């Protein structure tokens, strides 16, 4: 039995049948980690002894009380992106400035995973402070794409996506600020979901850009993603942007047919910047949906061209503010033997932050500065509203939007030297973050080199149930369940 190739639902079935135990699951995944981790490098921190001890405790609980009837993750190994605070693993954000930081509390999503009896395996690699699209900006290591270890896994949740794809975990959590769940999910051929802004608490997520950041699941299947989202969604009084409404049962309508529903295809996403191989796969996915009885019609999102510029003005402004707390005084890296307080601040931040983080802090400080605030930041906020209105107009006539996740498939490690070129690679994921909308990525096919091509579905606010229903039907129609050969 190759546990590393099974979905969460398949493993749960075996746990209920008592054909496998929680320690056996954990041990199987650690064997897989031992085998592939030297090549993939998905994890920053692991603690085998602690995890196996917890696995035995969960098995005892399972034997005593039986498998719970309510949605549960009992005994299911989950990996966490290393910007989620945990008491039992370091929280480094893959940066030097937090390399020795141990959080005194768990993030809300971590509390919810523990309450649902999940087995937390470890913390995954990422672009430092979630700033990047390739996981090359980590100060720890460069993670490889399991489909081709010379390629990047995407970012910033590249470690989580690679760990799921390589069978090093059954599921993972990441964070999505401008596509940081969906883009690596696309590159690594897994399912990745960004919920509506506010559906999942951000408490305990180390902030990059607070009006964009959202935590979401990465998994092998849409059904697994729905289960993970069910367990982490819900109101949290510690997050003042948290949605106070009731969380629907995402499993209830998951497998309903989608015949007769309408999907919009944004023309702006299919322009000359789209790789021909990606476009070919996307067109085949549209055809599959039409075969399921879905009406696919072209729609317009006219302000898409301004999305990248708008995002990088607002997000860097928020990053400049959020990262001001890392000053060498309260916690984190502190430069040695400064002559005065100003030198302490300057050297601690200069030595502690990587190049990409410093670049974005400087950009954000610039657009917030006197004389430029109105020209850049205020104008970007107005364009953000226009982009949100574009989506609102489309959802008056469409149930969802279908688009490519990325303009290309995974590129080579070290290949993308121009930061601006990397920024432009997020053109298809950023708009959903600007509008606060849910989006889900799944594998649509492969390019001519055998690399996964992701497609994404974007839904209206808090319509995750409908979006998951669309994604499940598309997943069944495509029937792609191959795994990378490592």
CSV table of C-alpha atoms in Angstrom, one decimal:
chain,number,residue,atom,x,y,z
A,1,UNK,CA,0.0,0.0,0.0
A,2,UNK,CA,1.5,3.3,-1.1
A,3,UNK,CA,0.0,5.7,1.5
A,4,UNK,CA,1.8,8.7,0.0
A,5,UNK,CA,-0.3,8.4,-3.2
A,6,UNK,CA,-3.7,8.2,-1.4
A,7,UNK,CA,-6.0,11.1,-0.8
A,8,UNK,CA,-7.2,12.2,2.7
A,9,UNK,CA,-10.6,10.6,2.0
A,10,UNK,CA,-9.0,7.3,1.0
A,11,UNK,CA,-6.9,7.2,4.1
A,12,UNK,CA,-9.9,8.1,6.3
A,13,UNK,CA,-11.7,5.1,4.8
A,14,UNK,CA,-8.9,2.8,5.7
A,15,UNK,CA,-8.7,4.2,9.2
A,16,UNK,CA,-12.5,3.6,9.7
A,17,UNK,CA,-12.0,0.0,8.4
A,18,UNK,CA,-9.1,-0.4,10.8
A,19,UNK,CA,-6.9,-1.7,8.0
A,20,UNK,CA,-4.3,0.9,8.9
A,21,UNK,CA,-3.3,2.8,12.0
A,22,UNK,CA,-2.3,6.4,12.6
A,23,UNK,CA,1.4,5.5,13.4
A,24,UNK,CA,1.6,3.5,10.2
A,25,UNK,CA,0.4,6.5,8.2
A,26,UNK,CA,2.9,8.8,9.9
A,27,UNK,CA,5.8,6.3,9.5
A,28,UNK,CA,4.9,5.8,5.8
A,29,UNK,CA,5.1,9.5,5.1
A,30,UNK,CA,8.4,9.8,7.0
A,31,UNK,CA,9.8,7.1,4.8
A,32,UNK,CA,8.7,9.1,1.8
A,33,UNK,CA,10.2,12.2,3.3
A,34,UNK,CA,13.5,10.4,3.9
A,35,UNK,CA,13.5,9.2,0.2
A,36,UNK,CA,12.6,12.4,-1.6
A,37,UNK,CA,13.3,15.3,0.7
A,38,UNK,CA,17.0,15.5,-0.1
A,39,UNK,CA,15.9,16.4,-3.7
A,40,UNK,CA,12.7,18.2,-3.2
A,41,UNK,CA,13.6,20.2,0.0
A,42,UNK,CA,10.0,21.1,0.8
A,43,UNK,CA,10.3,21.3,4.6
A,44,UNK,CA,12.1,23.8,6.9
A,45,UNK,CA,11.4,22.0,10.2
A,46,UNK,CA,10.4,18.4,11.1
A,47,UNK,CA,10.3,16.6,14.4
A,48,UNK,CA,9.9,12.9,13.8
A,49,UNK,CA,9.9,11.8,17.5
A,50,UNK,CA,7.3,14.3,18.5
A,51,UNK,CA,5.0,13.5,15.6
A,52,UNK,CA,5.2,9.8,16.1
A,53,UNK,CA,4.4,10.2,19.8
A,54,UNK,CA,1.3,12.2,18.9
A,55,UNK,CA,0.4,9.6,16.3
A,56,UNK,CA,0.4,6.9,18.9
A,57,UNK,CA,-1.7,9.1,21.2
A,58,UNK,CA,-4.3,9.7,18.4
A,59,UNK,CA,-4.4,5.9,17.7
A,60,UNK,CA,-5.2,5.2,21.4
A,61,UNK,CA,-8.0,7.8,21.2
A,62,UNK,CA,-9.3,6.2,18.0
A,63,UNK,CA,-9.4,2.8,19.5
A,64,UNK,CA,-11.1,4.1,22.7
A,65,UNK,CA,-13.7,6.4,21.1
A,66,UNK,CA,-14.1,5.2,17.5
A,67,UNK,CA,-13.9,7.3,14.4
A,68,UNK,CA,-15.9,10.5,14.8
A,69,UNK,CA,-19.0,10.9,12.6
A,70,UNK,CA,-18.6,14.7,12.1
A,71,UNK,CA,-16.0,16.1,9.7
A,72,UNK,CA,-12.7,15.3,11.2
A,73,UNK,CA,-9.0,15.0,10.3
A,74,UNK,CA,-8.2,12.5,13.0
A,75,UNK,CA,-4.7,11.0,12.3
A,76,UNK,CA,-4.4,12.9,9.0
A,77,UNK,CA,-0.8,14.3,8.5
A,78,UNK,CA,-0.9,18.0,7.5
A,79,UNK,CA,2.0,20.3,6.7
A,80,UNK,CA,2.0,24.1,7.4
A,81,UNK,CA,3.5,27.0,5.6
A,82,UNK,CA,6.2,28.5,7.8
A,83,UNK,CA,4.4,31.8,8.2
A,84,UNK,CA,1.7,30.2,10.4
A,85,UNK,CA,2.5,30.5,14.1
A,86,UNK,CA,2.9,27.2,16.0
A,87,UNK,CA,4.0,26.5,19.5
A,88,UNK,CA,5.8,23.2,18.8
A,89,UNK,CA,7.7,24.2,15.6
A,90,UNK,CA,9.7,27.4,14.9
A,91,UNK,CA,8.0,30.0,12.8
A,92,UNK,CA,10.7,31.6,10.6
A,93,UNK,CA,8.9,32.8,7.4
A,94,UNK,CA,12.0,31.4,5.7
A,95,UNK,CA,13.9,34.5,6.8
A,96,UNK,CA,17.1,35.2,8.7
A,97,UNK,CA,15.3,37.8,10.8
A,98,UNK,CA,13.0,35.2,12.4
A,99,UNK,CA,15.3,32.1,12.2
A,100,UNK,CA,15.2,31.4,15.9
A,101,UNK,CA,11.6,32.6,16.6
A,102,UNK,CA,9.3,30.3,18.6
A,103,UNK,CA,5.7,31.5,18.8
A,104,UNK,CA,4.1,31.5,22.2
A,105,UNK,CA,0.7,30.7,20.6
A,106,UNK,CA,-0.9,28.8,17.7
A,107,UNK,CA,-2.6,30.5,14.7
A,108,UNK,CA,-6.3,30.1,14.7
A,109,UNK,CA,-6.2,27.7,11.8
A,110,UNK,CA,-3.6,25.6,13.7
A,111,UNK,CA,-5.9,25.5,16.7
A,112,UNK,CA,-8.7,24.3,14.5
A,113,UNK,CA,-6.5,21.6,12.9
A,114,UNK,CA,-5.6,20.4,16.4
A,115,UNK,CA,-9.3,20.4,17.5
A,116,UNK,CA,-10.0,18.3,14.5
A,117,UNK,CA,-7.3,15.8,15.6
A,118,UNK,CA,-5.0,16.5,12.6
A,119,UNK,CA,-1.4,15.3,12.9
A,120,UNK,CA,0.9,18.3,12.1
A,121,UNK,CA,4.0,17.0,10.4
A,122,UNK,CA,6.1,20.1,10.1
A,123,UNK,CA,6.6,23.5,8.5
A,124,UNK,CA,7.2,24.0,4.8
A,125,UNK,CA,9.6,26.3,2.9
A,126,UNK,CA,8.4,29.5,1.3
A,127,UNK,CA,9.6,32.8,-0.3
A,128,UNK,CA,10.7,34.9,2.6
A,129,UNK,CA,7.7,36.6,4.3
A,130,UNK,CA,5.6,35.3,1.4
A,131,UNK,CA,7.3,37.7,-1.1
A,132,UNK,CA,7.9,35.8,-4.3
A,133,UNK,CA,6.6,33.4,-6.9
A,134,UNK,CA,9.2,30.7,-7.0
A,135,UNK,CA,10.3,29.9,-3.4
A,136,UNK,CA,13.8,30.9,-4.5
A,137,UNK,CA,13.6,33.9,-2.1
A,138,UNK,CA,13.8,31.6,0.9
A,139,UNK,CA,16.9,32.2,3.1
A,140,UNK,CA,16.9,28.5,4.0
A,141,UNK,CA,17.0,26.6,0.7
A,142,UNK,CA,15.5,26.3,-2.8
A,143,UNK,CA,12.6,23.9,-3.1
A,144,UNK,CA,12.4,21.8,-6.3
A,145,UNK,CA,9.3,21.0,-8.3
A,146,UNK,CA,8.6,17.2,-7.9
A,147,UNK,CA,7.6,17.0,-11.6
A,148,UNK,CA,11.1,18.2,-12.7
A,149,UNK,CA,13.6,19.0,-9.9
A,150,UNK,CA,15.3,21.5,-12.1
A,151,UNK,CA,12.2,23.6,-12.1
A,152,UNK,CA,10.7,25.9,-9.4
A,153,UNK,CA,7.6,24.8,-7.5
A,154,UNK,CA,6.1,28.2,-7.6
A,155,UNK,CA,5.6,30.4,-4.6
A,156,UNK,CA,5.3,31.7,-2.2
A,157,UNK,CA,3.7,28.5,-0.8
A,158,UNK,CA,6.0,26.4,-2.9
A,159,UNK,CA,7.1,24.1,0.0
A,160,UNK,CA,3.4,23.2,0.8
A,161,UNK,CA,2.6,22.5,-2.9
A,162,UNK,CA,5.7,20.5,-3.4
A,163,UNK,CA,5.2,18.4,-0.3
A,164,UNK,CA,1.7,17.5,-1.4
A,165,UNK,CA,2.8,16.7,-4.9
A,166,UNK,CA,5.7,14.6,-3.7
A,167,UNK,CA,3.6,12.6,-1.3
A,168,UNK,CA,5.4,14.0,1.7
A,169,UNK,CA,2.1,15.0,3.3
A,170,UNK,CA,-1.6,14.2,2.7
A,171,UNK,CA,-2.6,17.9,2.8
A,172,UNK,CA,-1.1,21.3,3.6
A,173,UNK,CA,-2.0,24.9,4.4
A,174,UNK,CA,-0.6,27.9,2.6
A,175,UNK,CA,-1.3,31.6,2.3
A,176,UNK,CA,-2.4,33.5,-0.8
A,177,UNK,CA,-1.7,37.2,-1.0
A,178,UNK,CA,-1.5,37.6,-4.8
A,179,UNK,CA,-1.7,33.9,-5.9
A,180,UNK,CA,0.7,32.2,-3.5
A,181,UNK,CA,-1.5,29.1,-3.1
A,182,UNK,CA,-3.0,28.9,-6.6
A,183,UNK,CA,0.3,29.5,-8.6
A,184,UNK,CA,2.4,26.8,-6.9
A,185,UNK,CA,-0.6,24.5,-7.0
A,186,UNK,CA,-0.6,25.0,-10.7
A,187,UNK,CA,3.1,24.4,-11.1
A,188,UNK,CA,3.0,21.3,-8.9
A,189,UNK,CA,-0.2,19.8,-10.3
A,190,UNK,CA,-2.2,19.8,-7.1
A,191,UNK,CA,-5.4,21.5,-5.9
A,192,UNK,CA,-5.1,24.8,-4.2
A,193,UNK,CA,-7.8,27.1,-2.9
A,194,UNK,CA,-7.9,30.7,-1.8
A,195,UNK,CA,-11.1,31.4,0.2
A,196,UNK,CA,-13.1,34.6,0.2
A,197,UNK,CA,-11.2,37.3,2.2
A,198,UNK,CA,-12.5,36.9,5.8
A,199,UNK,CA,-13.8,33.3,5.6
A,200,UNK,CA,-10.6,32.0,7.3
A,201,UNK,CA,-9.1,33.8,10.3
A,202,UNK,CA,-5.7,35.5,9.7
A,203,UNK,CA,-4.9,35.5,13.4
A,204,UNK,CA,-1.4,34.0,13.8
A,205,UNK,CA,-0.5,34.4,10.2
A,206,UNK,CA,2.6,36.6,9.9
A,207,UNK,CA,1.3,39.5,7.9
A,208,UNK,CA,2.6,40.5,4.5
A,209,UNK,CA,-0.3,42.6,3.1
A,210,UNK,CA,-3.2,42.5,5.5
A,211,UNK,CA,-6.0,43.4,3.1
A,212,UNK,CA,-5.0,40.6,0.8
A,213,UNK,CA,-3.6,37.7,2.9
A,214,UNK,CA,-5.8,34.7,3.2
A,215,UNK,CA,-5.0,31.1,4.4
A,216,UNK,CA,-6.2,28.1,2.4
A,217,UNK,CA,-5.7,24.4,1.6
A,218,UNK,CA,-3.5,22.5,-0.8
A,219,UNK,CA,-4.5,18.9,-1.4
A,220,UNK,CA,-4.5,16.1,-4.0
A,221,UNK,CA,-8.2,16.3,-4.7
A,222,UNK,CA,-11.0,18.8,-4.7
A,223,UNK,CA,-12.8,16.7,-2.1
A,224,UNK,CA,-9.8,16.9,0.2
A,225,UNK,CA,-9.6,20.6,-0.2
A,226,UNK,CA,-13.2,21.0,0.7
A,227,UNK,CA,-12.7,18.9,3.9
A,228,UNK,CA,-9.6,21.0,4.9
A,229,UNK,CA,-11.5,24.3,4.2
A,230,UNK,CA,-14.5,23.0,6.3
A,231,UNK,CA,-12.1,22.5,9.3
A,232,UNK,CA,-10.4,25.9,9.1
A,233,UNK,CA,-13.2,28.3,8.1
A,234,UNK,CA,-15.3,30.3,10.5
A,235,UNK,CA,-15.6,33.4,12.6
A,236,UNK,CA,-12.8,34.4,14.9
A,237,UNK,CA,-13.2,37.4,17.2
A,238,UNK,CA,-9.4,37.9,17.3
A,239,UNK,CA,-9.4,38.8,13.6
A,240,UNK,CA,-11.5,42.0,13.0
A,241,UNK,CA,-11.8,41.2,9.3
A,242,UNK,CA,-13.3,37.8,10.1
A,243,UNK,CA,-16.7,36.9,8.5
A,244,UNK,CA,-19.4,36.4,11.1
A,245,UNK,CA,-21.8,34.4,8.9
A,246,UNK,CA,-22.5,30.7,9.0
A,247,UNK,CA,-20.0,28.4,7.2
A,248,UNK,CA,-21.9,26.1,4.8
A,249,UNK,CA,-21.4,22.4,4.5
A,250,UNK,CA,-19.0,22.2,1.6
A,251,UNK,CA,-19.5,18.5,1.2
A,252,UNK,CA,-23.3,18.6,0.9
A,253,UNK,CA,-23.6,19.8,-2.7
A,254,UNK,CA,-20.1,18.9,-3.8
A,255,UNK,CA,-21.1,16.2,-6.2
A,256,UNK,CA,-24.2,17.8,-7.7
A,257,UNK,CA,-24.2,18.1,-11.5
A,258,UNK,CA,-23.4,21.5,-13.0
A,259,UNK,CA,-25.4,21.1,-16.2
A,260,UNK,CA,-27.1,24.4,-17.1
A,261,UNK,CA,-24.8,26.6,-15.2
A,262,UNK,CA,-22.9,29.5,-16.8
A,263,UNK,CA,-19.1,30.0,-16.7
A,264,UNK,CA,-17.5,33.2,-17.9
A,265,UNK,CA,-14.2,33.1,-19.9
A,266,UNK,CA,-12.4,36.5,-19.6
A,267,UNK,CA,-11.0,37.5,-22.9
A,268,UNK,CA,-8.3,39.6,-21.2
A,269,UNK,CA,-6.8,36.3,-19.8
A,270,UNK,CA,-6.3,34.8,-23.3
A,271,UNK,CA,-4.2,37.5,-24.9
A,272,UNK,CA,-0.8,37.3,-26.5
A,273,UNK,CA,1.0,36.8,-23.2
A,274,UNK,CA,-0.4,33.3,-22.7
A,275,UNK,CA,2.0,30.4,-23.5
A,276,UNK,CA,0.6,28.4,-26.5
A,277,UNK,CA,0.8,25.1,-24.5
A,278,UNK,CA,-1.1,26.6,-21.6
A,279,UNK,CA,-3.7,28.0,-24.0
A,280,UNK,CA,-4.1,24.6,-25.7
A,281,UNK,CA,-4.8,22.9,-22.3
A,282,UNK,CA,-7.2,25.6,-21.3
A,283,UNK,CA,-9.2,25.3,-24.5
A,284,UNK,CA,-9.5,21.5,-23.9
A,285,UNK,CA,-10.7,22.2,-20.4
A,286,UNK,CA,-13.4,24.6,-21.7
A,287,UNK,CA,-14.5,21.8,-24.1
A,288,UNK,CA,-14.7,19.4,-21.2
A,289,UNK,CA,-17.0,21.7,-19.2
A,290,UNK,CA,-19.2,22.2,-22.2
A,291,UNK,CA,-19.5,18.4,-22.5
A,292,UNK,CA,-20.8,18.5,-18.9
A,293,UNK,CA,-23.6,20.8,-20.0
A,294,UNK,CA,-22.0,24.0,-18.8
A,295,UNK,CA,-22.5,27.1,-20.9
A,296,UNK,CA,-19.1,28.8,-21.4
A,297,UNK,CA,-19.4,32.4,-22.7
A,298,UNK,CA,-16.8,35.1,-23.2
A,299,UNK,CA,-16.9,38.0,-20.7
A,300,UNK,CA,-14.8,41.1,-20.1
A,301,UNK,CA,-12.7,42.2,-17.1
A,302,UNK,CA,-11.5,45.4,-18.6
A,303,UNK,CA,-9.2,46.6,-15.8
A,304,UNK,CA,-7.2,43.4,-15.7
A,305,UNK,CA,-4.2,45.2,-17.4
A,306,UNK,CA,-3.9,47.4,-14.3
A,307,UNK,CA,-4.1,44.6,-11.7
A,308,UNK,CA,-0.3,43.9,-11.3
A,309,UNK,CA,0.6,47.6,-10.9
A,310,UNK,CA,-2.3,48.1,-8.5
A,311,UNK,CA,-1.4,45.1,-6.4
A,312,UNK,CA,2.3,45.9,-6.1
A,313,UNK,CA,1.5,49.5,-5.0
A,314,UNK,CA,-1.0,48.5,-2.3
A,315,UNK,CA,0.6,45.3,-1.1
A,316,UNK,CA,4.1,46.8,-0.8
A,317,UNK,CA,2.6,49.8,1.1
A,318,UNK,CA,1.0,47.4,3.6
A,319,UNK,CA,4.2,45.3,3.8
A,320,UNK,CA,6.2,48.4,4.6
A,321,UNK,CA,3.9,49.0,7.5
A,322,UNK,CA,3.6,45.4,8.7
A,323,UNK,CA,7.4,44.7,8.6
A,324,UNK,CA,8.3,47.8,10.5
A,325,UNK,CA,7.9,45.7,13.7
A,326,UNK,CA,11.1,43.8,12.9
A,327,UNK,CA,13.5,46.3,14.2
A,328,UNK,CA,16.1,44.3,16.2
A,329,UNK,CA,14.5,45.3,19.5
A,330,UNK,CA,11.4,43.3,20.3
A,331,UNK,CA,12.2,39.9,18.9
A,332,UNK,CA,14.0,38.3,15.9
A,333,UNK,CA,17.5,38.9,14.6
A,334,UNK,CA,19.6,41.7,16.2
A,335,UNK,CA,22.8,43.0,14.8
A,336,UNK,CA,25.8,42.8,17.1
A,337,UNK,CA,27.6,45.8,18.7
A,338,UNK,CA,25.7,48.7,17.2
A,339,UNK,CA,27.0,52.2,18.1
A,340,UNK,CA,23.5,53.6,18.7
A,341,UNK,CA,19.8,52.8,18.4
A,342,UNK,CA,19.6,54.1,14.8
A,343,UNK,CA,22.5,51.8,13.7
A,344,UNK,CA,20.8,48.9,15.6
A,345,UNK,CA,17.6,49.4,13.5
A,346,UNK,CA,19.4,49.9,10.2
A,347,UNK,CA,21.9,47.1,10.5
A,348,UNK,CA,19.4,44.6,12.0
A,349,UNK,CA,17.0,45.1,9.1
A,350,UNK,CA,19.7,45.3,6.4
A,351,UNK,CA,21.3,42.1,7.6
A,352,UNK,CA,18.1,40.3,8.6
A,353,UNK,CA,16.0,40.8,5.4
A,354,UNK,CA,16.6,39.3,2.0
A,355,UNK,CA,16.8,41.3,-1.2
A,356,UNK,CA,13.2,40.8,-2.3
A,357,UNK,CA,11.8,41.8,1.1
A,358,UNK,CA,14.0,44.9,1.2
A,359,UNK,CA,12.9,45.8,-2.4
A,360,UNK,CA,9.2,45.6,-1.4
A,361,UNK,CA,9.7,47.6,1.8
A,362,UNK,CA,11.4,50.3,-0.2
A,363,UNK,CA,8.7,50.3,-2.8
A,364,UNK,CA,6.0,50.5,-0.2
A,365,UNK,CA,7.7,53.3,1.8
A,366,UNK,CA,8.1,55.3,-1.5
A,367,UNK,CA,4.4,55.1,-2.5
A,368,UNK,CA,3.3,56.1,1.0
A,369,UNK,CA,5.7,59.0,1.2
A,370,UNK,CA,4.7,62.7,1.2
A,371,UNK,CA,4.1,63.9,-2.4
A,372,UNK,CA,3.5,60.4,-3.8
A,373,UNK,CA,0.7,59.1,-1.7
A,374,UNK,CA,-2.0,60.6,-3.9
A,375,UNK,CA,-0.3,59.8,-7.1
A,376,UNK,CA,0.3,56.1,-6.3
A,377,UNK,CA,-1.4,54.7,-3.3
A,378,UNK,CA,-4.7,56.6,-3.4
A,379,UNK,CA,-5.0,56.0,-7.2
A,380,UNK,CA,-4.3,52.3,-6.7
A,381,UNK,CA,-7.1,52.0,-4.2
A,382,UNK,CA,-9.5,53.6,-6.7
A,383,UNK,CA,-8.4,51.1,-9.4
A,384,UNK,CA,-8.9,48.3,-6.9
A,385,UNK,CA,-12.5,49.3,-6.7
A,386,UNK,CA,-12.9,49.3,-10.5
A,387,UNK,CA,-11.4,45.8,-10.6
A,388,UNK,CA,-13.9,44.6,-8.0
A,389,UNK,CA,-16.8,46.2,-9.9
A,390,UNK,CA,-15.6,44.3,-13.1
A,391,UNK,CA,-16.1,41.0,-11.2
A,392,UNK,CA,-19.5,42.1,-9.8
A,393,UNK,CA,-20.8,42.8,-13.3
A,394,UNK,CA,-19.7,39.4,-14.6
A,395,UNK,CA,-21.3,37.6,-11.7
A,396,UNK,CA,-24.7,39.2,-12.5
A,397,UNK,CA,-24.9,36.7,-15.4
A,398,UNK,CA,-22.3,34.0,-14.6
A,399,UNK,CA,-22.0,31.4,-11.9
A,400,UNK,CA,-18.2,31.3,-12.0
A,401,UNK,CA,-15.2,32.4,-14.0
A,402,UNK,CA,-12.8,30.0,-15.7
A,403,UNK,CA,-9.3,31.1,-16.5
A,404,UNK,CA,-5.7,29.9,-16.8
A,405,UNK,CA,-3.9,30.0,-13.4
A,406,UNK,CA,-0.6,31.2,-14.8
A,407,UNK,CA,0.7,32.3,-18.2
A,408,UNK,CA,3.3,29.5,-18.2
A,409,UNK,CA,4.2,26.2,-16.6
A,410,UNK,CA,7.1,26.0,-14.1
A,411,UNK,CA,10.3,27.6,-15.2
A,412,UNK,CA,13.9,26.7,-14.3
A,413,UNK,CA,15.5,27.4,-11.0
A,414,UNK,CA,17.6,30.5,-11.5
A,415,UNK,CA,16.0,31.2,-14.8
A,416,UNK,CA,13.8,34.2,-13.8
A,417,UNK,CA,16.4,36.9,-13.1
A,418,UNK,CA,14.2,40.0,-13.7
A,419,UNK,CA,11.9,40.7,-10.7
A,420,UNK,CA,9.4,42.5,-12.9
A,421,UNK,CA,9.1,39.5,-15.2
A,422,UNK,CA,8.3,37.4,-12.1
A,423,UNK,CA,5.7,39.9,-10.9
A,424,UNK,CA,3.9,39.8,-14.3
A,425,UNK,CA,3.6,36.1,-14.0
A,426,UNK,CA,0.9,36.7,-11.3
A,427,UNK,CA,-1.4,38.6,-13.7
A,428,UNK,CA,-4.1,35.9,-13.6
A,429,UNK,CA,-4.2,35.3,-9.9
A,430,UNK,CA,-3.8,38.8,-8.5
A,431,UNK,CA,-7.3,40.1,-9.6
A,432,UNK,CA,-9.2,37.7,-7.3
A,433,UNK,CA,-7.1,39.0,-4.3
A,434,UNK,CA,-7.8,42.6,-5.2
A,435,UNK,CA,-11.5,41.8,-5.2
A,436,UNK,CA,-11.3,39.5,-2.2
A,437,UNK,CA,-12.9,36.6,-4.1
A,438,UNK,CA,-12.5,32.9,-3.8
A,439,UNK,CA,-10.4,31.0,-6.3
A,440,UNK,CA,-9.5,27.3,-6.8
A,441,UNK,CA,-6.8,25.8,-9.0
A,442,UNK,CA,-6.7,22.2,-10.3
A,443,UNK,CA,-4.7,20.3,-12.8
A,444,UNK,CA,-6.1,20.8,-16.3
A,445,UNK,CA,-3.5,18.9,-18.3
A,446,UNK,CA,0.2,18.9,-19.2
A,447,UNK,CA,2.5,20.8,-21.5
A,448,UNK,CA,4.7,19.2,-24.1
A,449,UNK,CA,7.4,18.6,-21.5
A,450,UNK,CA,5.0,16.8,-19.2
A,451,UNK,CA,4.7,19.6,-16.7
A,452,UNK,CA,1.3,20.2,-15.1
A,453,UNK,CA,-0.9,23.1,-16.4
A,454,UNK,CA,-3.3,24.6,-13.9
A,455,UNK,CA,-6.7,26.1,-14.5
A,456,UNK,CA,-8.6,28.2,-12.0
A,457,UNK,CA,-12.2,28.9,-11.2
A,458,UNK,CA,-13.1,32.2,-9.5
A,459,UNK,CA,-16.4,32.6,-7.7
A,460,UNK,CA,-18.4,35.4,-6.2
A,461,UNK,CA,-17.9,36.3,-2.5
A,462,UNK,CA,-18.6,33.4,-0.1
A,463,UNK,CA,-19.7,31.1,-2.9
A,464,UNK,CA,-17.1,28.5,-2.0
A,465,UNK,CA,-19.6,25.7,-2.0
A,466,UNK,CA,-20.6,26.5,-5.6
A,467,UNK,CA,-17.0,26.9,-6.7
A,468,UNK,CA,-16.0,23.5,-5.1
A,469,UNK,CA,-19.0,21.9,-6.9
A,470,UNK,CA,-17.7,23.2,-10.3
A,471,UNK,CA,-14.2,22.1,-9.5
A,472,UNK,CA,-15.2,18.6,-8.4
A,473,UNK,CA,-17.2,18.1,-11.6
A,474,UNK,CA,-14.3,19.3,-13.7
A,475,UNK,CA,-11.8,17.1,-11.8
A,476,UNK,CA,-14.0,14.1,-12.5
A,477,UNK,CA,-14.4,14.9,-16.2
A,478,UNK,CA,-10.6,15.4,-16.6
A,479,UNK,CA,-9.7,12.3,-14.5
A,480,UNK,CA,-6.0,13.2,-14.0
A,481,UNK,CA,-4.5,11.4,-11.0
A,482,UNK,CA,-0.9,10.8,-12.1
A,483,UNK,CA,1.9,11.4,-9.7
A,484,UNK,CA,5.5,12.7,-10.4
A,485,UNK,CA,8.1,10.0,-10.5
A,486,UNK,CA,10.9,10.8,-8.0
